[in-house]
Amino acid sequence: MVDVKQLINEICSKKEIHSISFSGCGGSLACFYAPYYYVTRVSDKLSATYTTANEFVHDTPISVDNHALVVVASRKGNTAETVEAARKAKQLGATTIGLAYLKDTALEEVVDYIIHYEVGDDALFEETKAAYALKIAYELVNTVEGDKNYEKMRQAMTLLNTLIPDAKKAIMPKAIRFAQEYQNDTMIYTMGSGCAWSSAQQQSICIFMEMQWINSAVIHTGEFFHGPFEITDENTAFLLLKSTGKTRKLDDRAINFLNNFNHHLTVIDAMDYGFEKIGDVSEYFDALFYTAMLGVFNPLLADLRNHPLSKRRYMWKYAY
């Protein structure tokens, strides 16, 4: 396991860090929303940005300079836009950290520091990509200015090593029902707020659209009543990932509406699976939890639809 605290201490011993930027594509961008959210909610001294890699290359945040830390991710370490984003950050003087599963990659050649994360059902939670990303955030905040949540965040990270495997088992009946009830839907809306929004967004673009060819859109529950709720009828398919933190009231409002006008809503609530044990920092782990839980749902849906998660129409097959 990479000692992120030591890594951040080393970086901060060489220069003052005034900002942190997160960049990637698809799921390797979504994994950064929780750390981005955390920094913007708790830090007085650090600015933070969250930018898809190709936009980062062509319209780089002004905070990216020699006092910036830029964190990028690519599972295979070869996503062209992400490698170029890391290169652009270094050209501007930023210190760069790359997250990748594979070793000896193009990304590893560019970044200053590389963290190799684990994948699969046997991976320890805190060695996964999203966990390392969140560790970078709270270790940086604590090193730069002190973080009142620091010990709570560390304890929560350790707790999730056992809580998530247990929750995966407990959630299986719900995942089976979801697959049975949604297998024939041609449009599924995902919903969320706070950090959970990014898991809803990843589910929409990376799973339903990319891996299942199901039309989808993500709706922030805070925006639901400002346009999107007009598409609701009793059969509209919704999947809502419920915040465990301050924005939970936004989700409850949307759920109450849908319970009156819709009969095709699935709500996943981490509080049903032991999240109360984490305490008042639980919301910063929502996306990490829901992404792990959806890892139970998605193969079941794919099996019933006879559409493997590995099936692609264009990706990796054409120049684009």
PDB file of C-alpha atoms in Angstrom:
ATOM      1  CA  MET A   1       0.000   0.000   0.000  1.00  0.00           C
ATOM      2  CA  VAL A   2       1.303   3.441  -0.939  1.00  0.00           C
ATOM      3  CA  ASP A   3       1.928   5.727   2.058  1.00  0.00           C
ATOM      4  CA  VAL A   4       0.031   8.779   0.838  1.00  0.00           C
ATOM      5  CA  LYS A   5       0.835  10.786   3.948  1.00  0.00           C
ATOM      6  CA  GLN A   6       4.553  10.371   3.304  1.00  0.00           C
ATOM      7  CA  LEU A   7       4.115  11.208  -0.382  1.00  0.00           C
ATOM      8  CA  ILE A   8       2.237  14.439   0.384  1.00  0.00           C
ATOM      9  CA  ASN A   9       4.765  15.408   3.062  1.00  0.00           C
ATOM     10  CA  GLU A  10       7.554  14.960   0.517  1.00  0.00           C
ATOM     11  CA  ILE A  11       5.785  17.144  -2.044  1.00  0.00           C
ATOM     12  CA  CYS A  12       5.020  19.879   0.477  1.00  0.00           C
ATOM     13  CA  SER A  13       8.587  19.849   1.780  1.00  0.00           C
ATOM     14  CA  LYS A  14       9.812  20.891  -1.660  1.00  0.00           C
ATOM     15  CA  LYS A  15       7.373  23.740  -2.329  1.00  0.00           C
ATOM     16  CA  GLU A  16       4.263  25.454  -1.042  1.00  0.00           C
ATOM     17  CA  ILE A  17       1.084  24.021  -2.514  1.00  0.00           C
ATOM     18  CA  HIS A  18      -1.726  26.537  -3.043  1.00  0.00           C
ATOM     19  CA  SER A  19      -4.096  24.510  -5.221  1.00  0.00           C
ATOM     20  CA  ILE A  20      -5.022  21.014  -6.280  1.00  0.00           C
ATOM     21  CA  SER A  21      -6.503  20.071  -9.648  1.00  0.00           C
ATOM     22  CA  PHE A  22      -8.076  16.742 -10.571  1.00  0.00           C
ATOM     23  CA  SER A  23      -8.316  15.573 -14.169  1.00  0.00           C
ATOM     24  CA  GLY A  24      -9.215  12.421 -16.074  1.00  0.00           C
ATOM     25  CA  CYS A  25     -11.868  10.941 -18.342  1.00  0.00           C
ATOM     26  CA  GLY A  26     -15.026   8.941 -17.655  1.00  0.00           C
ATOM     27  CA  GLY A  27     -14.753   6.882 -14.489  1.00  0.00           C
ATOM     28  CA  SER A  28     -11.214   8.169 -14.005  1.00  0.00           C
ATOM     29  CA  LEU A  29     -12.661  11.661 -13.717  1.00  0.00           C
ATOM     30  CA  ALA A  30     -15.675  10.678 -11.616  1.00  0.00           C
ATOM     31  CA  CYS A  31     -13.380   9.154  -8.981  1.00  0.00           C
ATOM     32  CA  PHE A  32     -12.053  12.650  -8.305  1.00  0.00           C
ATOM     33  CA  TYR A  33     -15.337  14.356  -7.506  1.00  0.00           C
ATOM     34  CA  ALA A  34     -15.331  13.303  -3.844  1.00  0.00           C
ATOM     35  CA  PRO A  35     -11.802  14.641  -3.175  1.00  0.00           C
ATOM     36  CA  TYR A  36     -12.597  17.800  -5.131  1.00  0.00           C
ATOM     37  CA  TYR A  37     -15.803  18.214  -3.127  1.00  0.00           C
ATOM     38  CA  TYR A  38     -13.932  17.602   0.118  1.00  0.00           C
ATOM     39  CA  VAL A  39     -11.287  20.247  -0.531  1.00  0.00           C
ATOM     40  CA  THR A  40     -13.836  22.862  -1.576  1.00  0.00           C
ATOM     41  CA  ARG A  41     -15.903  22.270   1.569  1.00  0.00           C
ATOM     42  CA  VAL A  42     -13.202  22.106   4.245  1.00  0.00           C
ATOM     43  CA  SER A  43     -10.147  24.041   3.078  1.00  0.00           C
ATOM     44  CA  ASP A  44      -9.530  27.747   3.692  1.00  0.00           C
ATOM     45  CA  LYS A  45      -6.156  27.842   1.932  1.00  0.00           C
ATOM     46  CA  LEU A  46      -6.417  25.495  -1.059  1.00  0.00           C
ATOM     47  CA  SER A  47      -8.358  26.077  -4.239  1.00  0.00           C
ATOM     48  CA  ALA A  48      -9.486  23.045  -6.237  1.00  0.00           C
ATOM     49  CA  THR A  49     -10.599  22.271  -9.781  1.00  0.00           C
ATOM     50  CA  TYR A  50     -12.240  19.228 -11.371  1.00  0.00           C
ATOM     51  CA  THR A  51     -11.834  19.123 -15.150  1.00  0.00           C
ATOM     52  CA  THR A  52     -12.178  16.534 -17.886  1.00  0.00           C
ATOM     53  CA  ALA A  53      -8.736  15.914 -19.358  1.00  0.00           C
ATOM     54  CA  ASN A  54      -9.151  17.313 -22.865  1.00  0.00           C
ATOM     55  CA  GLU A  55     -10.682  20.503 -21.486  1.00  0.00           C
ATOM     56  CA  PHE A  56      -7.772  20.737 -19.058  1.00  0.00           C
ATOM     57  CA  VAL A  57      -5.391  20.595 -22.032  1.00  0.00           C
ATOM     58  CA  HIS A  58      -7.195  23.224 -24.102  1.00  0.00           C
ATOM     59  CA  ASP A  59      -8.480  25.494 -21.314  1.00  0.00           C
ATOM     60  CA  THR A  60      -6.236  24.920 -18.313  1.00  0.00           C
ATOM     61  CA  PRO A  61      -7.371  26.292 -14.929  1.00  0.00           C
ATOM     62  CA  ILE A  62      -5.450  29.443 -14.033  1.00  0.00           C
ATOM     63  CA  SER A  63      -4.474  27.945 -10.676  1.00  0.00           C
ATOM     64  CA  VAL A  64      -2.184  25.410 -12.392  1.00  0.00           C
ATOM     65  CA  ASP A  65       1.276  26.843 -11.800  1.00  0.00           C
ATOM     66  CA  ASN A  66       4.407  25.987  -9.854  1.00  0.00           C
ATOM     67  CA  HIS A  67       2.418  26.001  -6.596  1.00  0.00           C
ATOM     68  CA  ALA A  68      -0.166  23.520  -7.879  1.00  0.00           C
ATOM     69  CA  LEU A  69      -0.599  19.797  -7.345  1.00  0.00           C
ATOM     70  CA  VAL A  70      -2.300  18.098 -10.285  1.00  0.00           C
ATOM     71  CA  VAL A  71      -3.693  14.579  -9.891  1.00  0.00           C
ATOM     72  CA  VAL A  72      -4.671  12.538 -12.955  1.00  0.00           C
ATOM     73  CA  ALA A  73      -5.917   8.981 -13.444  1.00  0.00           C
ATOM     74  CA  SER A  74      -6.047   6.409 -16.217  1.00  0.00           C
ATOM     75  CA  ARG A  75      -6.733   2.735 -15.569  1.00  0.00           C
ATOM     76  CA  LYS A  76      -4.415   1.506 -18.313  1.00  0.00           C
ATOM     77  CA  GLY A  77      -2.156   4.547 -18.096  1.00  0.00           C
ATOM     78  CA  ASN A  78      -2.550   5.265 -21.797  1.00  0.00           C
ATOM     79  CA  THR A  79      -5.575   7.561 -22.132  1.00  0.00           C
ATOM     80  CA  ALA A  80      -4.162  10.096 -24.584  1.00  0.00           C
ATOM     81  CA  GLU A  81      -6.014  13.131 -23.220  1.00  0.00           C
ATOM     82  CA  THR A  82      -5.016  12.322 -19.645  1.00  0.00           C
ATOM     83  CA  VAL A  83      -1.356  11.811 -20.506  1.00  0.00           C
ATOM     84  CA  GLU A  84      -1.419  15.131 -22.338  1.00  0.00           C
ATOM     85  CA  ALA A  85      -3.098  16.827 -19.355  1.00  0.00           C
ATOM     86  CA  ALA A  86      -0.271  15.610 -17.113  1.00  0.00           C
ATOM     87  CA  ARG A  87       2.272  16.868 -19.618  1.00  0.00           C
ATOM     88  CA  LYS A  88       0.559  20.276 -19.780  1.00  0.00           C
ATOM     89  CA  ALA A  89       0.517  20.530 -15.988  1.00  0.00           C
ATOM     90  CA  LYS A  90       4.244  19.823 -15.804  1.00  0.00           C
ATOM     91  CA  GLN A  91       4.959  22.402 -18.492  1.00  0.00           C
ATOM     92  CA  LEU A  92       3.260  24.960 -16.249  1.00  0.00           C
ATOM     93  CA  GLY A  93       5.396  23.965 -13.269  1.00  0.00           C
ATOM     94  CA  ALA A  94       2.881  21.879 -11.349  1.00  0.00           C
ATOM     95  CA  THR A  95       3.761  18.775  -9.383  1.00  0.00           C
ATOM     96  CA  THR A  96       1.894  15.767 -10.795  1.00  0.00           C
ATOM     97  CA  ILE A  97       0.585  12.513  -9.350  1.00  0.00           C
ATOM     98  CA  GLY A  98      -0.765   9.773 -11.596  1.00  0.00           C
ATOM     99  CA  LEU A  99      -3.097   6.943 -10.602  1.00  0.00           C
ATOM    100  CA  ALA A 100      -2.997   3.829 -12.782  1.00  0.00           C
ATOM    101  CA  TYR A 101      -3.675   0.123 -12.519  1.00  0.00           C
ATOM    102  CA  LEU A 102      -1.164  -1.052 -15.104  1.00  0.00           C
ATOM    103  CA  LYS A 103       2.573  -0.484 -14.703  1.00  0.00           C
ATOM    104  CA  ASP A 104       5.218   0.879 -17.078  1.00  0.00           C
ATOM    105  CA  THR A 105       2.790   3.102 -18.974  1.00  0.00           C
ATOM    106  CA  ALA A 106       2.913   6.374 -20.883  1.00  0.00           C
ATOM    107  CA  LEU A 107       1.351   8.139 -17.903  1.00  0.00           C
ATOM    108  CA  GLU A 108       4.032   6.849 -15.568  1.00  0.00           C
ATOM    109  CA  GLU A 109       6.707   8.303 -17.843  1.00  0.00           C
ATOM    110  CA  VAL A 110       5.183  11.797 -17.583  1.00  0.00           C
ATOM    111  CA  VAL A 111       4.107  12.268 -13.964  1.00  0.00           C
ATOM    112  CA  ASP A 112       6.345  13.040 -10.998  1.00  0.00           C
ATOM    113  CA  TYR A 113       4.772  10.386  -8.780  1.00  0.00           C
ATOM    114  CA  ILE A 114       2.787   7.282  -9.671  1.00  0.00           C
ATOM    115  CA  ILE A 115       0.358   5.312  -7.503  1.00  0.00           C
ATOM    116  CA  HIS A 116      -0.626   1.872  -8.725  1.00  0.00           C
ATOM    117  CA  TYR A 117      -4.042   0.954  -7.380  1.00  0.00           C
ATOM    118  CA  GLU A 118      -5.839  -2.376  -7.104  1.00  0.00           C
ATOM    119  CA  VAL A 119      -9.013  -3.542  -8.838  1.00  0.00           C
ATOM    120  CA  GLY A 120     -11.377  -6.479  -8.443  1.00  0.00           C
ATOM    121  CA  ASP A 121     -13.443  -8.078  -5.708  1.00  0.00           C
ATOM    122  CA  ASP A 122     -10.356  -9.086  -3.755  1.00  0.00           C
ATOM    123  CA  ALA A 123      -8.865  -5.584  -3.663  1.00  0.00           C
ATOM    124  CA  LEU A 124      -8.631  -3.926  -0.267  1.00  0.00           C
ATOM    125  CA  PHE A 125     -10.920  -0.901  -0.427  1.00  0.00           C
ATOM    126  CA  GLU A 126      -8.315   1.659   0.604  1.00  0.00           C
ATOM    127  CA  GLU A 127      -6.009   0.492  -2.196  1.00  0.00           C
ATOM    128  CA  THR A 128      -8.569   1.308  -4.911  1.00  0.00           C
ATOM    129  CA  LYS A 129      -8.375   4.308  -7.211  1.00  0.00           C
ATOM    130  CA  ALA A 130     -11.108   6.389  -5.575  1.00  0.00           C
ATOM    131  CA  ALA A 131      -9.767   5.685  -2.089  1.00  0.00           C
ATOM    132  CA  TYR A 132      -6.263   6.834  -3.006  1.00  0.00           C
ATOM    133  CA  ALA A 133      -7.730   9.979  -4.589  1.00  0.00           C
ATOM    134  CA  LEU A 134      -9.603  10.877  -1.398  1.00  0.00           C
ATOM    135  CA  LYS A 135      -6.523  10.126   0.711  1.00  0.00           C
ATOM    136  CA  ILE A 136      -4.537  12.606  -1.376  1.00  0.00           C
ATOM    137  CA  ALA A 137      -7.156  15.267  -0.660  1.00  0.00           C
ATOM    138  CA  TYR A 138      -7.377  14.926   3.100  1.00  0.00           C
ATOM    139  CA  GLU A 139      -3.654  14.380   3.550  1.00  0.00           C
ATOM    140  CA  LEU A 140      -2.952  17.556   1.567  1.00  0.00           C
ATOM    141  CA  VAL A 141      -5.480  19.627   3.506  1.00  0.00           C
ATOM    142  CA  ASN A 142      -4.079  18.366   6.793  1.00  0.00           C
ATOM    143  CA  THR A 143      -0.479  19.046   5.771  1.00  0.00           C
ATOM    144  CA  VAL A 144      -1.146  22.543   4.426  1.00  0.00           C
ATOM    145  CA  GLU A 145      -3.429  23.878   7.139  1.00  0.00           C
ATOM    146  CA  GLY A 146      -4.534  21.187   9.565  1.00  0.00           C
ATOM    147  CA  ASP A 147      -7.837  19.382   9.128  1.00  0.00           C
ATOM    148  CA  LYS A 148     -10.339  18.978  11.949  1.00  0.00           C
ATOM    149  CA  ASN A 149     -11.813  15.976  10.116  1.00  0.00           C
ATOM    150  CA  TYR A 150      -8.464  14.269   9.595  1.00  0.00           C
ATOM    151  CA  GLU A 151      -8.698  11.481  12.159  1.00  0.00           C
ATOM    152  CA  LYS A 152     -12.342  10.849  11.300  1.00  0.00           C
ATOM    153  CA  MET A 153     -11.452  10.518   7.616  1.00  0.00           C
ATOM    154  CA  ARG A 154      -8.611   8.094   8.361  1.00  0.00           C
ATOM    155  CA  GLN A 155     -10.834   5.991  10.609  1.00  0.00           C
ATOM    156  CA  ALA A 156     -13.617   5.950   8.038  1.00  0.00           C
ATOM    157  CA  MET A 157     -11.227   4.812   5.327  1.00  0.00           C
ATOM    158  CA  THR A 158     -10.153   1.867   7.494  1.00  0.00           C
ATOM    159  CA  LEU A 159     -13.733   1.024   8.446  1.00  0.00           C
ATOM    160  CA  LEU A 160     -14.780   0.788   4.809  1.00  0.00           C
ATOM    161  CA  ASN A 161     -12.293  -2.034   4.266  1.00  0.00           C
ATOM    162  CA  THR A 162     -14.824  -4.293   6.026  1.00  0.00           C
ATOM    163  CA  LEU A 163     -18.058  -2.324   5.644  1.00  0.00           C
ATOM    164  CA  ILE A 164     -18.057  -2.412   1.828  1.00  0.00           C
ATOM    165  CA  PRO A 165     -17.556  -6.193   1.456  1.00  0.00           C
ATOM    166  CA  ASP A 166     -20.338  -6.769   3.994  1.00  0.00           C
ATOM    167  CA  ALA A 167     -22.628  -4.323   2.187  1.00  0.00           C
ATOM    168  CA  LYS A 168     -21.989  -6.033  -1.162  1.00  0.00           C
ATOM    169  CA  LYS A 169     -23.414  -9.230   0.280  1.00  0.00           C
ATOM    170  CA  ALA A 170     -26.342  -7.510   1.957  1.00  0.00           C
ATOM    171  CA  ILE A 171     -27.347  -5.566  -1.140  1.00  0.00           C
ATOM    172  CA  MET A 172     -27.517  -8.590  -3.452  1.00  0.00           C
ATOM    173  CA  PRO A 173     -31.331  -9.092  -3.199  1.00  0.00           C
ATOM    174  CA  LYS A 174     -31.891  -5.434  -4.132  1.00  0.00           C
ATOM    175  CA  ALA A 175     -29.466  -5.771  -7.040  1.00  0.00           C
ATOM    176  CA  ILE A 176     -31.315  -8.833  -8.329  1.00  0.00           C
ATOM    177  CA  ARG A 177     -34.666  -7.014  -8.173  1.00  0.00           C
ATOM    178  CA  PHE A 178     -33.185  -4.042 -10.003  1.00  0.00           C
ATOM    179  CA  ALA A 179     -31.896  -6.227 -12.822  1.00  0.00           C
ATOM    180  CA  GLN A 180     -35.247  -7.954 -13.165  1.00  0.00           C
ATOM    181  CA  GLU A 181     -37.283  -4.736 -13.109  1.00  0.00           C
ATOM    182  CA  TYR A 182     -35.014  -2.584 -15.337  1.00  0.00           C
ATOM    183  CA  GLN A 183     -33.745  -5.089 -17.914  1.00  0.00           C
ATOM    184  CA  ASN A 184     -36.184  -3.942 -20.597  1.00  0.00           C
ATOM    185  CA  ASP A 185     -35.885  -0.184 -20.012  1.00  0.00           C
ATOM    186  CA  THR A 186     -34.501   1.818 -22.912  1.00  0.00           C
ATOM    187  CA  MET A 187     -34.006   5.008 -20.855  1.00  0.00           C
ATOM    188  CA  ILE A 188     -32.848   5.223 -17.239  1.00  0.00           C
ATOM    189  CA  TYR A 189     -32.284   8.469 -15.325  1.00  0.00           C
ATOM    190  CA  THR A 190     -29.784   8.483 -12.475  1.00  0.00           C
ATOM    191  CA  MET A 191     -30.054  10.980  -9.624  1.00  0.00           C
ATOM    192  CA  GLY A 192     -27.950  12.185  -6.720  1.00  0.00           C
ATOM    193  CA  SER A 193     -26.551  15.145  -4.806  1.00  0.00           C
ATOM    194  CA  GLY A 194     -23.408  15.996  -2.908  1.00  0.00           C
ATOM    195  CA  CYS A 195     -20.620  13.499  -3.513  1.00  0.00           C
ATOM    196  CA  ALA A 196     -23.164  10.848  -4.516  1.00  0.00           C
ATOM    197  CA  TRP A 197     -23.891  12.849  -7.668  1.00  0.00           C
ATOM    198  CA  SER A 198     -20.623  11.710  -9.232  1.00  0.00           C
ATOM    199  CA  SER A 199     -21.479   8.036  -8.768  1.00  0.00           C
ATOM    200  CA  ALA A 200     -24.837   8.705 -10.439  1.00  0.00           C
ATOM    201  CA  GLN A 201     -23.035  10.471 -13.272  1.00  0.00           C
ATOM    202  CA  GLN A 202     -20.550   7.629 -13.713  1.00  0.00           C
ATOM    203  CA  GLN A 203     -23.368   5.078 -13.742  1.00  0.00           C
ATOM    204  CA  SER A 204     -25.145   7.065 -16.429  1.00  0.00           C
ATOM    205  CA  ILE A 205     -22.280   7.631 -18.871  1.00  0.00           C
ATOM    206  CA  CYS A 206     -19.972   4.679 -18.189  1.00  0.00           C
ATOM    207  CA  ILE A 207     -22.420   1.863 -17.483  1.00  0.00           C
ATOM    208  CA  PHE A 208     -25.830   2.574 -18.972  1.00  0.00           C
ATOM    209  CA  MET A 209     -24.585   4.459 -22.034  1.00  0.00           C
ATOM    210  CA  GLU A 210     -21.147   2.962 -22.690  1.00  0.00           C
ATOM    211  CA  MET A 211     -21.464  -0.596 -21.445  1.00  0.00           C
ATOM    212  CA  GLN A 212     -25.199  -1.281 -21.896  1.00  0.00           C
ATOM    213  CA  TRP A 213     -26.207   1.062 -24.742  1.00  0.00           C
ATOM    214  CA  ILE A 214     -29.146   2.341 -22.674  1.00  0.00           C
ATOM    215  CA  ASN A 215     -30.068   5.986 -23.119  1.00  0.00           C
ATOM    216  CA  SER A 216     -29.459   7.801 -19.869  1.00  0.00           C
ATOM    217  CA  ALA A 217     -28.958  11.169 -18.200  1.00  0.00           C
ATOM    218  CA  VAL A 218     -27.874  12.188 -14.725  1.00  0.00           C
ATOM    219  CA  ILE A 219     -30.050  14.639 -12.785  1.00  0.00           C
ATOM    220  CA  HIS A 220     -28.907  16.500  -9.690  1.00  0.00           C
ATOM    221  CA  THR A 221     -31.771  16.317  -7.201  1.00  0.00           C
ATOM    222  CA  GLY A 222     -31.344  20.017  -6.515  1.00  0.00           C
ATOM    223  CA  GLU A 223     -32.104  20.677 -10.197  1.00  0.00           C
ATOM    224  CA  PHE A 224     -34.906  18.137 -10.524  1.00  0.00           C
ATOM    225  CA  PHE A 225     -37.664  20.656  -9.844  1.00  0.00           C
ATOM    226  CA  HIS A 226     -36.199  23.201 -12.231  1.00  0.00           C
ATOM    227  CA  GLY A 227     -37.072  21.333 -15.409  1.00  0.00           C
ATOM    228  CA  PRO A 228     -36.318  17.600 -15.385  1.00  0.00           C
ATOM    229  CA  PHE A 229     -39.310  16.527 -13.257  1.00  0.00           C
ATOM    230  CA  GLU A 230     -41.571  17.320 -16.228  1.00  0.00           C
ATOM    231  CA  ILE A 231     -40.488  14.072 -17.936  1.00  0.00           C
ATOM    232  CA  THR A 232     -41.899  12.015 -15.057  1.00  0.00           C
ATOM    233  CA  ASP A 233     -44.713   9.570 -15.615  1.00  0.00           C
ATOM    234  CA  GLU A 234     -45.516   6.403 -13.716  1.00  0.00           C
ATOM    235  CA  ASN A 235     -43.184   4.260 -15.815  1.00  0.00           C
ATOM    236  CA  THR A 236     -40.135   6.554 -16.132  1.00  0.00           C
ATOM    237  CA  ALA A 237     -37.101   4.630 -14.874  1.00  0.00           C
ATOM    238  CA  PHE A 238     -35.125   6.304 -12.069  1.00  0.00           C
ATOM    239  CA  LEU A 239     -32.136   5.212  -9.974  1.00  0.00           C
ATOM    240  CA  LEU A 240     -31.384   7.530  -7.026  1.00  0.00           C
ATOM    241  CA  LEU A 241     -28.240   7.311  -4.878  1.00  0.00           C
ATOM    242  CA  LYS A 242     -29.091   8.957  -1.576  1.00  0.00           C
ATOM    243  CA  SER A 243     -26.716  11.337   0.171  1.00  0.00           C
ATOM    244  CA  THR A 244     -25.818  10.536   3.761  1.00  0.00           C
ATOM    245  CA  GLY A 245     -24.872  14.144   4.500  1.00  0.00           C
ATOM    246  CA  LYS A 246     -26.066  17.716   4.297  1.00  0.00           C
ATOM    247  CA  THR A 247     -27.787  17.372   0.909  1.00  0.00           C
ATOM    248  CA  ARG A 248     -29.966  14.441   2.000  1.00  0.00           C
ATOM    249  CA  LYS A 249     -32.958  16.791   2.213  1.00  0.00           C
ATOM    250  CA  LEU A 250     -32.645  17.480  -1.520  1.00  0.00           C
ATOM    251  CA  ASP A 251     -32.902  13.768  -2.219  1.00  0.00           C
ATOM    252  CA  ASP A 252     -35.867  13.319   0.138  1.00  0.00           C
ATOM    253  CA  ARG A 253     -37.761  16.038  -1.704  1.00  0.00           C
ATOM    254  CA  ALA A 254     -37.237  14.272  -5.043  1.00  0.00           C
ATOM    255  CA  ILE A 255     -38.140  10.883  -3.551  1.00  0.00           C
ATOM    256  CA  ASN A 256     -41.359  12.256  -2.066  1.00  0.00           C
ATOM    257  CA  PHE A 257     -42.393  13.628  -5.452  1.00  0.00           C
ATOM    258  CA  LEU A 258     -41.561  10.414  -7.298  1.00  0.00           C
ATOM    259  CA  ASN A 259     -43.405   8.298  -4.739  1.00  0.00           C
ATOM    260  CA  ASN A 260     -46.548  10.233  -5.684  1.00  0.00           C
ATOM    261  CA  PHE A 261     -46.173  10.298  -9.465  1.00  0.00           C
ATOM    262  CA  ASN A 262     -43.900   7.395 -10.380  1.00  0.00           C
ATOM    263  CA  HIS A 263     -43.755   3.640  -9.788  1.00  0.00           C
ATOM    264  CA  HIS A 264     -40.347   2.845 -11.231  1.00  0.00           C
ATOM    265  CA  LEU A 265     -37.862   4.273  -8.728  1.00  0.00           C
ATOM    266  CA  THR A 266     -34.972   2.474  -7.040  1.00  0.00           C
ATOM    267  CA  VAL A 267     -33.264   4.235  -4.128  1.00  0.00           C
ATOM    268  CA  ILE A 268     -29.970   3.011  -2.728  1.00  0.00           C
ATOM    269  CA  ASP A 269     -29.323   4.432   0.742  1.00  0.00           C
ATOM    270  CA  ALA A 270     -25.943   3.790   2.340  1.00  0.00           C
ATOM    271  CA  MET A 271     -27.527   4.289   5.751  1.00  0.00           C
ATOM    272  CA  ASP A 272     -29.262   0.942   5.242  1.00  0.00           C
ATOM    273  CA  TYR A 273     -25.845  -0.724   5.064  1.00  0.00           C
ATOM    274  CA  GLY A 274     -23.977   0.554   8.115  1.00  0.00           C
ATOM    275  CA  PHE A 275     -22.929   4.040   7.042  1.00  0.00           C
ATOM    276  CA  GLU A 276     -24.073   5.520  10.341  1.00  0.00           C
ATOM    277  CA  LYS A 277     -20.892   3.995  11.801  1.00  0.00           C
ATOM    278  CA  ILE A 278     -18.816   6.511   9.856  1.00  0.00           C
ATOM    279  CA  GLY A 279     -20.343   9.544  11.558  1.00  0.00           C
ATOM    280  CA  ASP A 280     -20.448  13.105  10.268  1.00  0.00           C
ATOM    281  CA  VAL A 281     -17.850  12.620   7.508  1.00  0.00           C
ATOM    282  CA  SER A 282     -19.891   9.896   5.799  1.00  0.00           C
ATOM    283  CA  GLU A 283     -21.002  12.146   2.931  1.00  0.00           C
ATOM    284  CA  TYR A 284     -17.443  12.365   1.602  1.00  0.00           C
ATOM    285  CA  PHE A 285     -17.451   8.590   1.130  1.00  0.00           C
ATOM    286  CA  ASP A 286     -20.873   8.354  -0.543  1.00  0.00           C
ATOM    287  CA  ALA A 287     -19.594   8.157  -4.113  1.00  0.00           C
ATOM    288  CA  LEU A 288     -16.993   5.544  -3.217  1.00  0.00           C
ATOM    289  CA  PHE A 289     -19.635   3.405  -1.520  1.00  0.00           C
ATOM    290  CA  TYR A 290     -22.224   3.688  -4.277  1.00  0.00           C
ATOM    291  CA  THR A 291     -19.750   2.937  -7.031  1.00  0.00           C
ATOM    292  CA  ALA A 292     -18.781  -0.216  -5.154  1.00  0.00           C
ATOM    293  CA  MET A 293     -22.425  -1.216  -4.682  1.00  0.00           C
ATOM    294  CA  LEU A 294     -23.239  -0.635  -8.327  1.00  0.00           C
ATOM    295  CA  GLY A 295     -20.439  -3.044  -9.080  1.00  0.00           C
ATOM    296  CA  VAL A 296     -22.860  -5.674  -7.732  1.00  0.00           C
ATOM    297  CA  PHE A 297     -25.831  -4.377  -9.747  1.00  0.00           C
ATOM    298  CA  ASN A 298     -24.205  -4.008 -13.140  1.00  0.00           C
ATOM    299  CA  PRO A 299     -23.125  -7.577 -13.960  1.00  0.00           C
ATOM    300  CA  LEU A 300     -26.590  -8.827 -13.023  1.00  0.00           C
ATOM    301  CA  LEU A 301     -28.258  -6.313 -15.328  1.00  0.00           C
ATOM    302  CA  ALA A 302     -25.828  -7.152 -18.117  1.00  0.00           C
ATOM    303  CA  ASP A 303     -26.494 -10.879 -17.746  1.00  0.00           C
ATOM    304  CA  LEU A 304     -30.275 -10.517 -17.938  1.00  0.00           C
ATOM    305  CA  ARG A 305     -29.956  -8.241 -20.957  1.00  0.00           C
ATOM    306  CA  ASN A 306     -27.489 -10.618 -22.631  1.00  0.00           C
ATOM    307  CA  HIS A 307     -25.205  -7.615 -23.163  1.00  0.00           C
ATOM    308  CA  PRO A 308     -21.742  -8.119 -21.610  1.00  0.00           C
ATOM    309  CA  LEU A 309     -20.206  -5.111 -19.890  1.00  0.00           C
ATOM    310  CA  SER A 310     -17.201  -5.543 -22.192  1.00  0.00           C
ATOM    311  CA  LYS A 311     -19.228  -5.098 -25.394  1.00  0.00           C
ATOM    312  CA  ARG A 312     -18.484  -1.971 -27.440  1.00  0.00           C
ATOM    313  CA  ARG A 313     -19.686  -0.562 -30.739  1.00  0.00           C
ATOM    314  CA  TYR A 314     -16.987   2.085 -31.319  1.00  0.00           C
ATOM    315  CA  MET A 315     -14.602   2.262 -28.356  1.00  0.00           C
ATOM    316  CA  TRP A 316     -11.121   0.928 -29.110  1.00  0.00           C
ATOM    317  CA  LYS A 317     -12.309  -0.090 -32.614  1.00  0.00           C
ATOM    318  CA  TYR A 318     -12.052   3.146 -34.604  1.00  0.00           C
ATOM    319  CA  ALA A 319      -9.960   6.283 -34.708  1.00  0.00           C
ATOM    320  CA  TYR A 320     -11.900   8.979 -32.864  1.00  0.00           C
TER     321      TYR A 320
END
